[in-house]
Structures are given as structure tokens and as C-alpha cells.
PDB file of C-alpha atoms in Angstrom:
ATOM      1  CA  MET A   1     -75.297  29.390-111.590  1.00  0.00           C
ATOM      2  CA  LYS A   2     -75.737  25.860-112.983  1.00  0.00           C
ATOM      3  CA  THR A   3     -72.807  24.715-110.835  1.00  0.00           C
ATOM      4  CA  ILE A   4     -74.298  26.301-107.701  1.00  0.00           C
ATOM      5  CA  LYS A   5     -77.508  24.625-108.445  1.00  0.00           C
ATOM      6  CA  LEU A   6     -75.809  21.194-108.751  1.00  0.00           C
ATOM      7  CA  LEU A   7     -73.777  21.776-105.890  1.00  0.00           C
ATOM      8  CA  LYS A   8     -76.930  22.448-103.995  1.00  0.00           C
ATOM      9  CA  ILE A   9     -78.515  19.138-105.150  1.00  0.00           C
ATOM     10  CA  LEU A  10     -75.638  17.135-104.181  1.00  0.00           C
ATOM     11  CA  ILE A  11     -75.262  18.773-100.636  1.00  0.00           C
ATOM     12  CA  THR A  12     -78.840  18.140 -99.864  1.00  0.00           C
ATOM     13  CA  ILE A  13     -78.488  14.569-100.921  1.00  0.00           C
ATOM     14  CA  ILE A  14     -75.469  14.024 -99.039  1.00  0.00           C
ATOM     15  CA  PHE A  15     -77.038  15.715 -95.988  1.00  0.00           C
ATOM     16  CA  TRP A  16     -80.321  13.880 -96.002  1.00  0.00           C
ATOM     17  CA  GLY A  17     -78.798  10.519 -96.878  1.00  0.00           C
ATOM     18  CA  MET A  18     -76.349  10.611 -93.935  1.00  0.00           C
ATOM     19  CA  ILE A  19     -79.178  11.502 -91.790  1.00  0.00           C
ATOM     20  CA  VAL A  20     -81.347   8.411 -92.953  1.00  0.00           C
ATOM     21  CA  LEU A  21     -78.082   6.280 -92.475  1.00  0.00           C
ATOM     22  CA  LEU A  22     -77.690   7.515 -88.844  1.00  0.00           C
ATOM     23  CA  GLY A  23     -81.219   7.104 -87.966  1.00  0.00           C
ATOM     24  CA  LEU A  24     -81.059   3.354 -89.725  1.00  0.00           C
ATOM     25  CA  GLY A  25     -77.914   2.912 -87.625  1.00  0.00           C
ATOM     26  CA  ILE A  26     -79.595   3.753 -84.293  1.00  0.00           C
ATOM     27  CA  ILE A  27     -82.541   1.350 -85.087  1.00  0.00           C
ATOM     28  CA  CYS A  28     -80.229  -1.544 -86.146  1.00  0.00           C
ATOM     29  CA  PHE A  29     -78.137  -1.038 -82.826  1.00  0.00           C
ATOM     30  CA  ILE A  30     -81.381  -0.923 -80.647  1.00  0.00           C
ATOM     31  CA  LEU A  31     -82.643  -3.981 -82.743  1.00  0.00           C
ATOM     32  CA  LEU A  32     -79.526  -5.829 -82.223  1.00  0.00           C
ATOM     33  CA  LEU A  33     -79.317  -5.210 -78.511  1.00  0.00           C
ATOM     34  CA  PHE A  34     -82.870  -6.003 -77.483  1.00  0.00           C
ATOM     35  CA  PHE A  35     -84.354  -7.951 -80.404  1.00  0.00           C
ATOM     36  CA  GLU A  36     -81.429 -10.119 -81.608  1.00  0.00           C
ATOM     37  CA  ASP A  37     -83.772 -13.031 -82.438  1.00  0.00           C
ATOM     38  CA  LEU A  38     -85.028 -10.985 -85.539  1.00  0.00           C
ATOM     39  CA  PHE A  39     -81.722 -11.199 -87.147  1.00  0.00           C
ATOM     40  CA  PRO A  40     -80.027 -14.086 -88.937  1.00  0.00           C
ATOM     41  CA  PRO A  41     -77.848 -16.259 -86.771  1.00  0.00           C
ATOM     42  CA  PHE A  42     -74.388 -14.478 -87.962  1.00  0.00           C
ATOM     43  CA  LEU A  43     -75.621 -11.439 -86.431  1.00  0.00           C
ATOM     44  CA  GLN A  44     -76.943 -12.640 -83.124  1.00  0.00           C
ATOM     45  CA  GLY A  45     -74.847 -12.787 -79.929  1.00  0.00           C
ATOM     46  CA  PHE A  46     -74.377  -8.833 -80.346  1.00  0.00           C
ATOM     47  CA  ASN A  47     -74.897  -8.540 -76.495  1.00  0.00           C
ATOM     48  CA  MET A  48     -71.936 -10.454 -75.912  1.00  0.00           C
ATOM     49  CA  LEU A  49     -69.881  -7.415 -76.738  1.00  0.00           C
ATOM     50  CA  PHE A  50     -71.132  -5.716 -73.632  1.00  0.00           C
ATOM     51  CA  ASN A  51     -70.051  -8.402 -71.040  1.00  0.00           C
ATOM     52  CA  ASP A  52     -66.831  -8.433 -68.997  1.00  0.00           C
ATOM     53  CA  ARG A  53     -65.071 -10.483 -71.617  1.00  0.00           C
ATOM     54  CA  PHE A  54     -64.557  -7.585 -73.978  1.00  0.00           C
ATOM     55  CA  PRO A  55     -62.815  -4.413 -72.460  1.00  0.00           C
ATOM     56  CA  TRP A  56     -64.029  -0.821 -72.912  1.00  0.00           C
ATOM     57  CA  GLN A  57     -60.951  -0.178 -75.107  1.00  0.00           C
ATOM     58  CA  VAL A  58     -62.644  -2.144 -78.074  1.00  0.00           C
ATOM     59  CA  TRP A  59     -65.332   0.483 -78.228  1.00  0.00           C
ATOM     60  CA  ILE A  60     -62.954   3.405 -78.750  1.00  0.00           C
ATOM     61  CA  GLY A  61     -62.981   3.147 -82.406  1.00  0.00           C
ATOM     62  CA  PRO A  62     -66.630   2.704 -83.159  1.00  0.00           C
ATOM     63  CA  ILE A  63     -67.654   5.590 -80.633  1.00  0.00           C
ATOM     64  CA  ALA A  64     -64.966   7.949 -82.311  1.00  0.00           C
ATOM     65  CA  SER A  65     -66.489   7.037 -85.636  1.00  0.00           C
ATOM     66  CA  VAL A  66     -70.041   7.627 -84.601  1.00  0.00           C
ATOM     67  CA  ILE A  67     -69.277  11.093 -83.106  1.00  0.00           C
ATOM     68  CA  ALA A  68     -67.070  12.045 -86.277  1.00  0.00           C
ATOM     69  CA  PHE A  69     -70.049  10.902 -88.407  1.00  0.00           C
ATOM     70  CA  VAL A  70     -72.635  13.239 -86.320  1.00  0.00           C
ATOM     71  CA  LEU A  71     -69.957  16.069 -86.650  1.00  0.00           C
ATOM     72  CA  PHE A  72     -69.705  15.564 -90.506  1.00  0.00           C
ATOM     73  CA  ILE A  73     -73.544  15.798 -90.867  1.00  0.00           C
ATOM     74  CA  LEU A  74     -73.171  19.448 -88.811  1.00  0.00           C
ATOM     75  CA  ALA A  75     -70.628  20.623 -91.058  1.00  0.00           C
ATOM     76  CA  ILE A  76     -72.503  19.712 -94.185  1.00  0.00           C
ATOM     77  CA  ASN A  77     -75.392  21.364 -93.010  1.00  0.00           C
ATOM     78  CA  TYR A  78     -73.280  24.704 -92.214  1.00  0.00           C
ATOM     79  CA  LEU A  79     -72.155  24.356 -96.031  1.00  0.00           C
ATOM     80  CA  ARG A  80     -75.872  23.843 -97.069  1.00  0.00           C
ATOM     81  CA  LYS A  81     -76.759  27.044 -95.407  1.00  0.00           C
ATOM     82  CA  CYS A  82     -74.316  28.977 -97.605  1.00  0.00           C
ATOM     83  CA  ILE A  83     -75.814  27.935-100.728  1.00  0.00           C
ATOM     84  CA  ALA A  84     -78.839  30.327-100.864  1.00  0.00           C
ATOM     85  CA  PRO A  85     -77.036  33.519 -99.957  1.00  0.00           C
ATOM     86  CA  ILE A  86     -74.450  32.615-102.734  1.00  0.00           C
ATOM     87  CA  GLN A  87     -77.092  31.962-105.325  1.00  0.00           C
ATOM     88  CA  GLU A  88     -78.437  35.533-104.261  1.00  0.00           C
ATOM     89  CA  GLN A  89     -74.939  36.840-104.827  1.00  0.00           C
ATOM     90  CA  ARG A  90     -74.565  37.738-101.108  1.00  0.00           C
ATOM     91  CA  PHE A  91     -71.051  36.483-101.112  1.00  0.00           C
ATOM     92  CA  TYR A  92     -69.750  38.770 -98.149  1.00  0.00           C
ATOM     93  CA  SER A  93     -72.742  38.361 -95.906  1.00  0.00           C
ATOM     94  CA  GLU A  94     -72.207  37.602 -92.355  1.00  0.00           C
ATOM     95  CA  GLU A  95     -74.198  34.080 -92.845  1.00  0.00           C
ATOM     96  CA  VAL A  96     -71.710  32.909 -95.612  1.00  0.00           C
ATOM     97  CA  ILE A  97     -68.842  33.908 -93.458  1.00  0.00           C
ATOM     98  CA  SER A  98     -69.928  32.519 -90.130  1.00  0.00           C
ATOM     99  CA  ASN A  99     -71.277  29.055 -91.771  1.00  0.00           C
ATOM    100  CA  LEU A 100     -67.919  28.734 -93.805  1.00  0.00           C
ATOM    101  CA  LYS A 101     -65.871  29.088 -90.472  1.00  0.00           C
ATOM    102  CA  LYS A 102     -68.020  26.763 -88.540  1.00  0.00           C
ATOM    103  CA  SER A 103     -67.733  24.151 -91.131  1.00  0.00           C
ATOM    104  CA  GLY A 104     -64.099  24.438 -91.634  1.00  0.00           C
ATOM    105  CA  ARG A 105     -63.405  24.201 -87.888  1.00  0.00           C
ATOM    106  CA  LEU A 106     -65.863  20.791 -87.600  1.00  0.00           C
ATOM    107  CA  PHE A 107     -63.819  19.502 -90.381  1.00  0.00           C
ATOM    108  CA  ILE A 108     -60.413  20.046 -88.779  1.00  0.00           C
ATOM    109  CA  ILE A 109     -61.843  18.828 -85.308  1.00  0.00           C
ATOM    110  CA  ILE A 110     -62.986  15.665 -86.940  1.00  0.00           C
ATOM    111  CA  ALA A 111     -59.616  15.049 -88.820  1.00  0.00           C
ATOM    112  CA  LEU A 112     -57.419  15.936 -85.717  1.00  0.00           C
ATOM    113  CA  GLY A 113     -60.106  14.184 -82.990  1.00  0.00           C
ATOM    114  CA  THR A 114     -60.464  11.076 -84.793  1.00  0.00           C
ATOM    115  CA  SER A 115     -56.781  10.681 -85.677  1.00  0.00           C
ATOM    116  CA  PHE A 116     -55.852  11.353 -81.983  1.00  0.00           C
ATOM    117  CA  ILE A 117     -58.601   8.889 -80.719  1.00  0.00           C
ATOM    118  CA  ARG A 118     -57.616   6.185 -83.212  1.00  0.00           C
ATOM    119  CA  ILE A 119     -53.995   6.406 -82.391  1.00  0.00           C
ATOM    120  CA  VAL A 120     -54.946   5.999 -78.557  1.00  0.00           C
ATOM    121  CA  GLY A 121     -57.079   3.018 -79.276  1.00  0.00           C
ATOM    122  CA  VAL A 122     -54.306   1.262 -81.511  1.00  0.00           C
ATOM    123  CA  PHE A 123     -51.720   1.495 -78.311  1.00  0.00           C
ATOM    124  CA  MET A 124     -54.520   0.210 -76.172  1.00  0.00           C
ATOM    125  CA  ILE A 125     -55.596  -2.618 -78.343  1.00  0.00           C
ATOM    126  CA  LYS A 126     -52.007  -3.389 -79.244  1.00  0.00           C
ATOM    127  CA  ASN A 127     -51.191  -3.534 -75.269  1.00  0.00           C
ATOM    128  CA  LEU A 128     -54.254  -5.911 -74.724  1.00  0.00           C
ATOM    129  CA  THR A 129     -53.214  -8.344 -77.090  1.00  0.00           C
ATOM    130  CA  ASN A 130     -49.538  -8.233 -76.027  1.00  0.00           C
ATOM    131  CA  ARG A 131     -50.979  -8.815 -72.374  1.00  0.00           C
ATOM    132  CA  LEU A 132     -53.171 -11.808 -73.721  1.00  0.00           C
ATOM    133  CA  ALA A 133     -50.118 -13.183 -76.122  1.00  0.00           C
ATOM    134  CA  TYR A 134     -47.428 -12.973 -73.551  1.00  0.00           C
ATOM    135  CA  GLY A 135     -49.103 -12.545 -70.219  1.00  0.00           C
ATOM    136  CA  GLY A 136     -51.939 -15.134 -70.015  1.00  0.00           C
ATOM    137  CA  ASN A 137     -51.679 -17.755 -72.612  1.00  0.00           C
ATOM    138  CA  LEU A 138     -47.644 -18.326 -73.250  1.00  0.00           C
ATOM    139  CA  GLY A 139     -46.818 -17.647 -69.454  1.00  0.00           C
ATOM    140  CA  GLY A 140     -43.815 -17.004 -67.527  1.00  0.00           C
ATOM    141  CA  GLN A 141     -40.448 -16.294 -68.929  1.00  0.00           C
ATOM    142  CA  ILE A 142     -41.057 -17.449 -72.541  1.00  0.00           C
ATOM    143  CA  GLY A 143     -43.616 -14.699 -72.781  1.00  0.00           C
ATOM    144  CA  VAL A 144     -41.176 -12.068 -71.480  1.00  0.00           C
ATOM    145  CA  THR A 145     -38.343 -13.585 -73.900  1.00  0.00           C
ATOM    146  CA  ASN A 146     -40.454 -13.280 -76.949  1.00  0.00           C
ATOM    147  CA  LEU A 147     -42.010  -9.863 -76.021  1.00  0.00           C
ATOM    148  CA  MET A 148     -38.154  -8.413 -75.754  1.00  0.00           C
ATOM    149  CA  GLN A 149     -37.077 -10.014 -79.059  1.00  0.00           C
ATOM    150  CA  THR A 150     -39.977  -8.673 -81.032  1.00  0.00           C
ATOM    151  CA  THR A 151     -39.360  -5.063 -79.668  1.00  0.00           C
ATOM    152  CA  ASP A 152     -37.840  -3.594 -82.818  1.00  0.00           C
ATOM    153  CA  SER A 153     -40.300  -5.239 -85.146  1.00  0.00           C
ATOM    154  CA  SER A 154     -43.270  -3.966 -82.932  1.00  0.00           C
ATOM    155  CA  VAL A 155     -42.009  -0.360 -83.496  1.00  0.00           C
ATOM    156  CA  TRP A 156     -42.623  -0.594 -86.964  1.00  0.00           C
ATOM    157  CA  SER A 157     -45.897  -2.260 -86.388  1.00  0.00           C
ATOM    158  CA  TYR A 158     -46.915   0.424 -84.291  1.00  0.00           C
ATOM    159  CA  LEU A 159     -45.778   2.994 -87.053  1.00  0.00           C
ATOM    160  CA  GLY A 160     -48.020   1.137 -89.534  1.00  0.00           C
ATOM    161  CA  ALA A 161     -51.055   0.937 -87.218  1.00  0.00           C
ATOM    162  CA  ILE A 162     -50.792   4.591 -86.612  1.00  0.00           C
ATOM    163  CA  LEU A 163     -50.362   5.582 -90.181  1.00  0.00           C
ATOM    164  CA  SER A 164     -53.390   3.384 -90.864  1.00  0.00           C
ATOM    165  CA  ALA A 165     -55.303   4.966 -88.106  1.00  0.00           C
ATOM    166  CA  ILE A 166     -54.766   8.266 -89.289  1.00  0.00           C
ATOM    167  CA  GLY A 167     -55.695   7.450 -92.940  1.00  0.00           C
ATOM    168  CA  GLY A 168     -55.812   9.589 -96.127  1.00  0.00           C
ATOM    169  CA  THR A 169     -59.632  10.480 -95.374  1.00  0.00           C
ATOM    170  CA  ASN A 170     -58.373  12.642 -92.371  1.00  0.00           C
ATOM    171  CA  PHE A 171     -55.701  14.497 -94.320  1.00  0.00           C
ATOM    172  CA  PHE A 172     -58.521  15.014 -96.982  1.00  0.00           C
ATOM    173  CA  LEU A 173     -60.791  16.639 -94.309  1.00  0.00           C
ATOM    174  CA  LEU A 174     -57.756  18.482 -92.703  1.00  0.00           C
ATOM    175  CA  ILE A 175     -57.281  20.263 -96.080  1.00  0.00           C
ATOM    176  CA  ILE A 176     -60.971  20.888 -96.776  1.00  0.00           C
ATOM    177  CA  GLY A 177     -61.434  22.689 -93.434  1.00  0.00           C
ATOM    178  CA  LEU A 178     -58.178  24.638 -93.758  1.00  0.00           C
ATOM    179  CA  PHE A 179     -59.503  25.655 -97.294  1.00  0.00           C
ATOM    180  CA  LEU A 180     -62.988  26.595 -95.901  1.00  0.00           C
ATOM    181  CA  LEU A 181     -61.300  28.866 -93.266  1.00  0.00           C
ATOM    182  CA  VAL A 182     -59.390  30.469 -96.039  1.00  0.00           C
ATOM    183  CA  PHE A 183     -62.514  31.283 -97.822  1.00  0.00           C
ATOM    184  CA  SER A 184     -64.132  32.622 -94.773  1.00  0.00           C
ATOM    185  CA  SER A 185     -61.373  34.753 -94.133  1.00  0.00           C
ATOM    186  CA  VAL A 186     -61.197  35.897 -97.807  1.00  0.00           C
ATOM    187  CA  PHE A 187     -64.973  36.774 -97.758  1.00  0.00           C
ATOM    188  CA  LYS A 188     -64.449  38.658 -94.401  1.00  0.00           C
ATOM    189  CA  GLU A 189     -61.863  40.843 -96.130  1.00  0.00           C
ATOM    190  CA  GLY A 190     -64.176  41.418 -99.026  1.00  0.00           C
ATOM    191  CA  GLN A 191     -67.019  42.331 -96.746  1.00  0.00           C
ATOM    192  CA  LEU A 192     -64.700  44.933 -94.715  1.00  0.00           C
ATOM    193  CA  LEU A 193     -63.426  46.284 -98.314  1.00  0.00           C
ATOM    194  CA  LYS A 194     -67.192  46.387 -99.341  1.00  0.00           C
ATOM    195  CA  GLU A 195     -68.170  48.578 -96.153  1.00  0.00           C
ATOM    196  CA  GLU A 196     -65.285  50.874 -96.748  1.00  0.00           C
ATOM    197  CA  ASN A 197     -66.330  51.460-100.577  1.00  0.00           C
ATOM    198  CA  ASP A 198     -69.817  51.989 -99.351  1.00  0.00           C
ATOM    199  CA  LEU A 199     -68.858  54.530 -96.620  1.00  0.00           C
ATOM    200  CA  THR A 200     -66.600  56.428 -99.288  1.00  0.00           C
ATOM    201  CA  ILE A 201     -69.531  56.630-101.634  1.00  0.00           C
TER     202      ILE A 201
END
């Protein structure tokens, strides 16, 4: 039971710590947006990111990260709700089964969703940089020729960018999500067996 108590402490710290970080992030974003004079010079000019010079594709990655962060907090909260019934040795309760399933699904959604959005973002950013490099600044035939010459190398650069966009963290979250779904299924089977045993008694 000491392990469960330690797990409860760690999950509680992670949960409330992430809520504090989210709150501080929202406050800093609002302050940077409306009261940038309060910050050092290198942090000023934040409003420039919202003008026409910066396309909306630039915000795909940050927005995906914020959404994933909020979903991660929800997933940790569902795990937190499992601790009390497990401490009371109610392993096969509907509360544990349901919360494990919800948490597992959220981890899988985070892993797959952020990977997909980041991959789409990679292609969009690459296309934007190619347009700037070969269309606007270099001009004409030279730009098109250079683009055709670098097609083979750009395939590898795309592949590298995609792999870095997915990252090891998303694979880890996917494994955790699947693991929690397996645990939920095992507890569900245990619940059914327990109900059958109670009926036969």
C-alpha cells in the first residue's frame, strides 16, 4: 500500500503542477498580448506574430501543444480518480474501469492527434519556406531549377522532419494509453467473474 500512497502523491503533484503551469501560461500570454511593456525588450514585439506577415500555419504547432497539454491534464485527473477505489481494494469497481478507459483513450488521442497535426504542420511550413526561398527572393527560372535539383534531398528532409514531429514522447503516450485500456479490460473481466462467483454463492 506504500506504493499506492506514493503514486497518489506523485499524481496529485503532477496534476496540480500542470494546472498551475497552464494558468501561468494563460496569464503570460494575456500580459504579452496587451501589456508587453511590462516585459524585457527581448520579449516585446509579441503582437507582431498576429499581423499579416505571419501566416496562420505558424500557429498549428503551438495550438496543438496547448490542446494536448489540456487533454493530458484530463487524463491525469482520470488516473487520480482511480487511486481512492484501489486504496479501498475495490479493483473491479465501475469507477476504476471507466476512469482507466477514459484516461487510456485520452493518451491515445494525444499521441495520434498531435502526431498528425505536427506532420501536417511540417508540410505547411516546408511549403511556405519553399515559396519564400524559390518564389519570392530568388525569382524566375533559377528558383525552379534549384527546387528541381533538391527534390531528392528534400524527400529525406521531409522524412526527418516527420520523424522529429512524431517524436518519442508520442510513442510513449501511445504505449501508456494502450496499457491502460488493457488494464481496463482486465478489470472488466475480473468484475464479470466476481459477479458470476457471487451469483453461484
